[in-house]
Short mmCIF file of C-alpha atoms in Angstrom, two decimals:
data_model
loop_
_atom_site.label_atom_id
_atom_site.label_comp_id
_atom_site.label_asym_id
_atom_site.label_seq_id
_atom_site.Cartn_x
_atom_site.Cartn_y
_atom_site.Cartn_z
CA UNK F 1 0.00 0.00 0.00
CA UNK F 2 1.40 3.49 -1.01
CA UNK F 3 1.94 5.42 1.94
CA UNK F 4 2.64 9.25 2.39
CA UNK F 5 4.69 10.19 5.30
CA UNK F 6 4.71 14.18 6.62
CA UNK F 7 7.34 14.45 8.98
CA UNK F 8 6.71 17.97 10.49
CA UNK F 9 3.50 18.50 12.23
CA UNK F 10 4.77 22.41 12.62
CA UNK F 11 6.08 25.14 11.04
CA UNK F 12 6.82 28.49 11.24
CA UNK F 13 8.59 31.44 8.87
CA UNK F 14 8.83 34.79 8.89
CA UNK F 15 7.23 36.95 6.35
CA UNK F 16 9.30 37.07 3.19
CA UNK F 17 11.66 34.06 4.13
CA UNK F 18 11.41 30.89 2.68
CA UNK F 19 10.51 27.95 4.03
CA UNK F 20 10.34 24.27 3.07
CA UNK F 21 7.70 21.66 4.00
CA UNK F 22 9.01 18.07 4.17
CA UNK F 23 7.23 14.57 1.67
CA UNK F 24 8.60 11.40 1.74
CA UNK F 25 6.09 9.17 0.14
CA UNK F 26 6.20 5.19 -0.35
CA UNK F 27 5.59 3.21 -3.71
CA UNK F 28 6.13 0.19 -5.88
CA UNK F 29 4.82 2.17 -8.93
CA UNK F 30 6.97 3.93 -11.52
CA UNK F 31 4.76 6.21 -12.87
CA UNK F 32 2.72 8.47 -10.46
CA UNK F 33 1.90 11.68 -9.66
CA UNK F 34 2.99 14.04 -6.47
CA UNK F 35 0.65 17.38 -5.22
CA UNK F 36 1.11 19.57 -2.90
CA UNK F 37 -2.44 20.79 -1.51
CA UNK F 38 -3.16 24.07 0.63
CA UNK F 39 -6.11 24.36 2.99
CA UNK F 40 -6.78 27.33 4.73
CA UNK F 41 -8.91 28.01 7.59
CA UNK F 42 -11.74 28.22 5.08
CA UNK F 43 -11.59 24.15 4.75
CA UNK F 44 -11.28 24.99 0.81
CA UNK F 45 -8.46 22.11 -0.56
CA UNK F 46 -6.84 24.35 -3.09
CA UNK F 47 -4.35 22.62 -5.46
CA UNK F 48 -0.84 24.34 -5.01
CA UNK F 49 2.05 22.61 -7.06
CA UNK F 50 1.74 19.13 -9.44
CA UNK F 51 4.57 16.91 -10.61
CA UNK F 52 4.52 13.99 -12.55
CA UNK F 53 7.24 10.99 -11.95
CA UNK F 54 8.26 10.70 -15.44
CA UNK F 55 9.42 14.56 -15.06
CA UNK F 56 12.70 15.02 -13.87
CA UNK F 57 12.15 18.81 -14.05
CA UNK F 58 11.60 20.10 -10.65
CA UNK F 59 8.23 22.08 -11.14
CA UNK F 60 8.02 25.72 -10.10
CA UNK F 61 4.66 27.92 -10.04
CA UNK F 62 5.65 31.26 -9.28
CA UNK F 63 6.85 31.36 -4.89
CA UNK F 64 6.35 27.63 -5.04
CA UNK F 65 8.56 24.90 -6.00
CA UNK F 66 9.26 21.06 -5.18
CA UNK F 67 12.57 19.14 -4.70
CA UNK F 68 11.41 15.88 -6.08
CA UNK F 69 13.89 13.06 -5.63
CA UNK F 70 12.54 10.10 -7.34
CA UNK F 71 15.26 7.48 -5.29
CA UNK F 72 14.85 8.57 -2.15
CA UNK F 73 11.42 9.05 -2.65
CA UNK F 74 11.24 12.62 -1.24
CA UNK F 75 9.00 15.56 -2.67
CA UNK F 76 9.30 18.67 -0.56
CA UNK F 77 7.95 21.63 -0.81
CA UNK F 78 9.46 25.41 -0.75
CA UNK F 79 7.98 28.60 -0.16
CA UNK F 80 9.66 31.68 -0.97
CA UNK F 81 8.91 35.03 0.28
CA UNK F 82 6.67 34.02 2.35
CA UNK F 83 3.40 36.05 2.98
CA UNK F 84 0.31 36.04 5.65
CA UNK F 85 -1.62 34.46 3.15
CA UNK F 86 0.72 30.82 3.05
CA UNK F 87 -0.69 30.15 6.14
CA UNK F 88 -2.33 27.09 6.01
CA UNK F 89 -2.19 23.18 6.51
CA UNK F 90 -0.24 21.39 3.68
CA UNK F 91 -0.97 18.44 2.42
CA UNK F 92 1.20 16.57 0.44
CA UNK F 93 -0.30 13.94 -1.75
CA UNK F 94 0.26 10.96 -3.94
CA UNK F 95 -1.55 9.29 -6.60
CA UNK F 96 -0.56 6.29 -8.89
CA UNK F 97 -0.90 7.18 -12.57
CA UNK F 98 -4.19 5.61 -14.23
CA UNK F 99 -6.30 5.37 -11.19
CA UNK F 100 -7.95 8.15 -11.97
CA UNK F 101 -7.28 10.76 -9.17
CA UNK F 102 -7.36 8.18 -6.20
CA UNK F 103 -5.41 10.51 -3.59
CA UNK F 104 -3.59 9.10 -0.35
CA UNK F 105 -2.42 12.54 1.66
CA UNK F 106 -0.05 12.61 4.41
CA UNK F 107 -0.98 13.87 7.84
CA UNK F 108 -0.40 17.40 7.24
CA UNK F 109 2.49 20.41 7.99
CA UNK F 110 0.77 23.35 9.43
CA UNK F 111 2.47 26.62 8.62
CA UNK F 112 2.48 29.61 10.42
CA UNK F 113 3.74 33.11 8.96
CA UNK F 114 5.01 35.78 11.20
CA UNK F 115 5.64 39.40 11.09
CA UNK H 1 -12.22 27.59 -14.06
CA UNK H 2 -13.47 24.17 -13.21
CA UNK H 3 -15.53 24.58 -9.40
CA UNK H 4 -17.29 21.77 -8.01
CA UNK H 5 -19.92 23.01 -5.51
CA UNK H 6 -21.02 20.74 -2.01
CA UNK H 7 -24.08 21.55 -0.23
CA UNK H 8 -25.07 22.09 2.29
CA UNK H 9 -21.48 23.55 3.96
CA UNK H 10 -22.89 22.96 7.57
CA UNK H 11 -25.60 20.64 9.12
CA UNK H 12 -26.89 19.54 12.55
CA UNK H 13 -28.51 16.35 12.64
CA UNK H 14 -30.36 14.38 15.80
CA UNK H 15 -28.74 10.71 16.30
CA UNK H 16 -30.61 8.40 13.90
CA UNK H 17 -31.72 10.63 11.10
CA UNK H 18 -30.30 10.39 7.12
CA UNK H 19 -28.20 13.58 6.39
CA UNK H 20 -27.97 13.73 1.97
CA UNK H 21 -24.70 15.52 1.10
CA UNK H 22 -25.20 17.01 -2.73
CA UNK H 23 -21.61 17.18 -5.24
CA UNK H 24 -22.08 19.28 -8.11
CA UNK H 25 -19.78 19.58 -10.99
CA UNK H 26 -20.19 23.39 -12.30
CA UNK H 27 -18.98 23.62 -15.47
CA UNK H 28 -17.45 20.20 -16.91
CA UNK H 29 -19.22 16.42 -16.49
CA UNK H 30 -17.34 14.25 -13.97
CA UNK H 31 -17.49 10.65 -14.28
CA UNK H 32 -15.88 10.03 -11.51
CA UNK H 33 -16.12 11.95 -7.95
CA UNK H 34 -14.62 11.54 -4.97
CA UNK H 35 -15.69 11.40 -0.94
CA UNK H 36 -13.02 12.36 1.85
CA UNK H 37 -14.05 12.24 5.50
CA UNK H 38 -10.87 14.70 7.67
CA UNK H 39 -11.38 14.68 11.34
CA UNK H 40 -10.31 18.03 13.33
CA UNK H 41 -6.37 18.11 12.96
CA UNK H 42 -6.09 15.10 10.71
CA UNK H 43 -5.92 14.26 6.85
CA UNK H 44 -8.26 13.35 4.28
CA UNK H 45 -9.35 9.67 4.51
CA UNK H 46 -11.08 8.79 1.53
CA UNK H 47 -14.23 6.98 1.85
CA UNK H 48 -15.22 5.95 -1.88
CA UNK H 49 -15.12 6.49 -5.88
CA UNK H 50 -18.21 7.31 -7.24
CA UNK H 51 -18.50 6.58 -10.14
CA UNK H 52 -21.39 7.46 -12.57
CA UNK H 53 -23.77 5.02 -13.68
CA UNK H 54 -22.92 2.37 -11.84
CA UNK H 55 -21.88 1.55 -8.00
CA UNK H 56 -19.75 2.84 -6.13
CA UNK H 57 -16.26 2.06 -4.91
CA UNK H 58 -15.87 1.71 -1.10
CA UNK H 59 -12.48 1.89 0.97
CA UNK H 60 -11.65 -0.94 3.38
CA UNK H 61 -14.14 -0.09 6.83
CA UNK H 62 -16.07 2.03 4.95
CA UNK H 63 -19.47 1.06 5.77
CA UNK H 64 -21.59 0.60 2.38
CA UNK H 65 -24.95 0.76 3.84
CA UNK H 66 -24.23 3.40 6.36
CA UNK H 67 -22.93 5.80 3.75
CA UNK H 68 -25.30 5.60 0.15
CA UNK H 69 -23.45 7.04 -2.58
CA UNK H 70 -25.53 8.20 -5.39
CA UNK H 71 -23.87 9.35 -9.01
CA UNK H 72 -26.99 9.88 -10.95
CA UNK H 73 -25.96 12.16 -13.87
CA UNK H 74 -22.28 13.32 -14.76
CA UNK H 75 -22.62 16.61 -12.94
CA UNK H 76 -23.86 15.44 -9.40
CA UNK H 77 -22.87 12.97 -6.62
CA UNK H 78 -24.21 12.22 -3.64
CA UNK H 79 -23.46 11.13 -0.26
CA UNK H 80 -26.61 10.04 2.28
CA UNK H 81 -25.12 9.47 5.97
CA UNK H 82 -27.97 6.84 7.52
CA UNK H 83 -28.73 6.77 11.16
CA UNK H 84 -26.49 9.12 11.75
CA UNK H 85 -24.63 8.83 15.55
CA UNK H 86 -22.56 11.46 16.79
CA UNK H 87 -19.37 9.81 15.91
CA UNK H 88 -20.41 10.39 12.18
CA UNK H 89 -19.50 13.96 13.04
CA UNK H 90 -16.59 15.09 10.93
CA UNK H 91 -16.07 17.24 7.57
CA UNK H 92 -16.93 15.07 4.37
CA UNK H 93 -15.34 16.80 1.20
CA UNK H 94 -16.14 15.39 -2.46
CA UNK H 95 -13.83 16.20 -5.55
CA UNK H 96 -13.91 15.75 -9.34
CA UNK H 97 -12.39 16.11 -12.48
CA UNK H 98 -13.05 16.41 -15.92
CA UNK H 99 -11.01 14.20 -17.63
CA UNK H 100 -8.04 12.34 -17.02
CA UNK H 101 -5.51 14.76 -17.35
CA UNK H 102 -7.47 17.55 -15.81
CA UNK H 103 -6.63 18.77 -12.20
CA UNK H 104 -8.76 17.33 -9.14
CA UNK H 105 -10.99 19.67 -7.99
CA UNK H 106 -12.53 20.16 -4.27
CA UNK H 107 -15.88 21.04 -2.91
CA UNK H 108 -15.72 23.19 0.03
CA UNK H 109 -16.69 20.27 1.82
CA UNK H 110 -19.57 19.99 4.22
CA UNK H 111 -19.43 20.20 8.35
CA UNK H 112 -21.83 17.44 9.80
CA UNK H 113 -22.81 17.35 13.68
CA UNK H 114 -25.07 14.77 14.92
CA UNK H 115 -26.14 15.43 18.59
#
């Protein structure tokens, strides 16, 4: 069974820092996909980055970006310049290619922004 | 964009009522949709696939008969909670997608409290 493991139950950065969110994730597969979800206090599960195994391209969307090591099985997260509005729990998340969106998350990293 | 809408976004129940849970897809048809139970402070676990036109798919210890998924038409899900007990209290959150390469999307999930 594919397993998601979130290591850091806590975090905290200051505004405009950067900060990076910990994934390590278990698998037999070779081709699945990795997400990085955002929920704010609003309960709203709001997609934040997407990579796909077969990509060996780290991918970026705009502050956000992953360090996705395929071997050791580790997809963490970084947030740059950090503002008031990254606070949130983080979910990382895994799903196996062709079974069509079947997510397993990991517990959760809840960050907290400071001034 | 893509929004998939979940109503109602609260409800109280009494202990041994049904409690119906509606998923909407807005904009694009969803042949499959997702239900997540999260507990306060803890992940998405989730429940079943449902999948239009036919049954749905339960998770091991998901009770079948105490949750009825319904996935009449390609736009709409839904999620009956029978005999509800208090420890059915929790946040249920359904998700969709369009196709198989489009992005999951989330309802804003639904807050049920059975007293």
């Amino acid at each position: 069974a594919q397993t998601v493991t979130q290591s850091q139950p806590e975090m905290s950065v200051q505004e405009a820092e950067t900060v990076t969110l910990s994934c390590t994730y278990d698998t037999s597969e070779s081709d699945y996909y990795l997400f990085w979800y955002k929920q704010p206090p609003s309960r709203q599960m709001i997609l934040v980055i997407r990579q796909e195994a077969y990509k060996q391209q780290n991918a970026t969307e705009n502050r956000f970006s992953v360090n996705f090591q395929k071997a050791a099985k580790s997809f963490s997260l970084k947030i740059s310049d950090s503002q008031l509005g990254d606070a949130a729990m983080y979910f990382c998340a895994y799903n196996p290619a062709g079974t069509a969106s079947k997510l397993t998350f990991g517990t959760g990293t809840r960050l907290q922004v400071t001034l | 964009g893509a929004v998939v809408s979940q109503h109602p976004s609260r409800v109280i129940c009494k202990s041994g009522t049904s409690v119906k849970i509606e998923c909407r897809s807005l904009d694009f048809q969803a042949t499959t949709m997702f239900w997540y139970r999260q507990f306060p402070k803890q992940s998405l676990m989730l429940m079943a696939t449902s999948n239009e036109g036919s049954k749905a798919t339960y998770e091991q210890g998901v009770e079948k008969d105490k949750f009825l998924i319904n996935h009449a038409s390609l736009t709409l899900s839904t999620l009956t909670v029978t005999s509800a007990h208090p420890e059915d209290s929790s946040f249920y959150i359904c998700s969709a997608r369009g196709g198989v390469r489009s992005p999951l999307h989330f309802g804003n999930g639904t807050r049920l409290t059975v007293t």
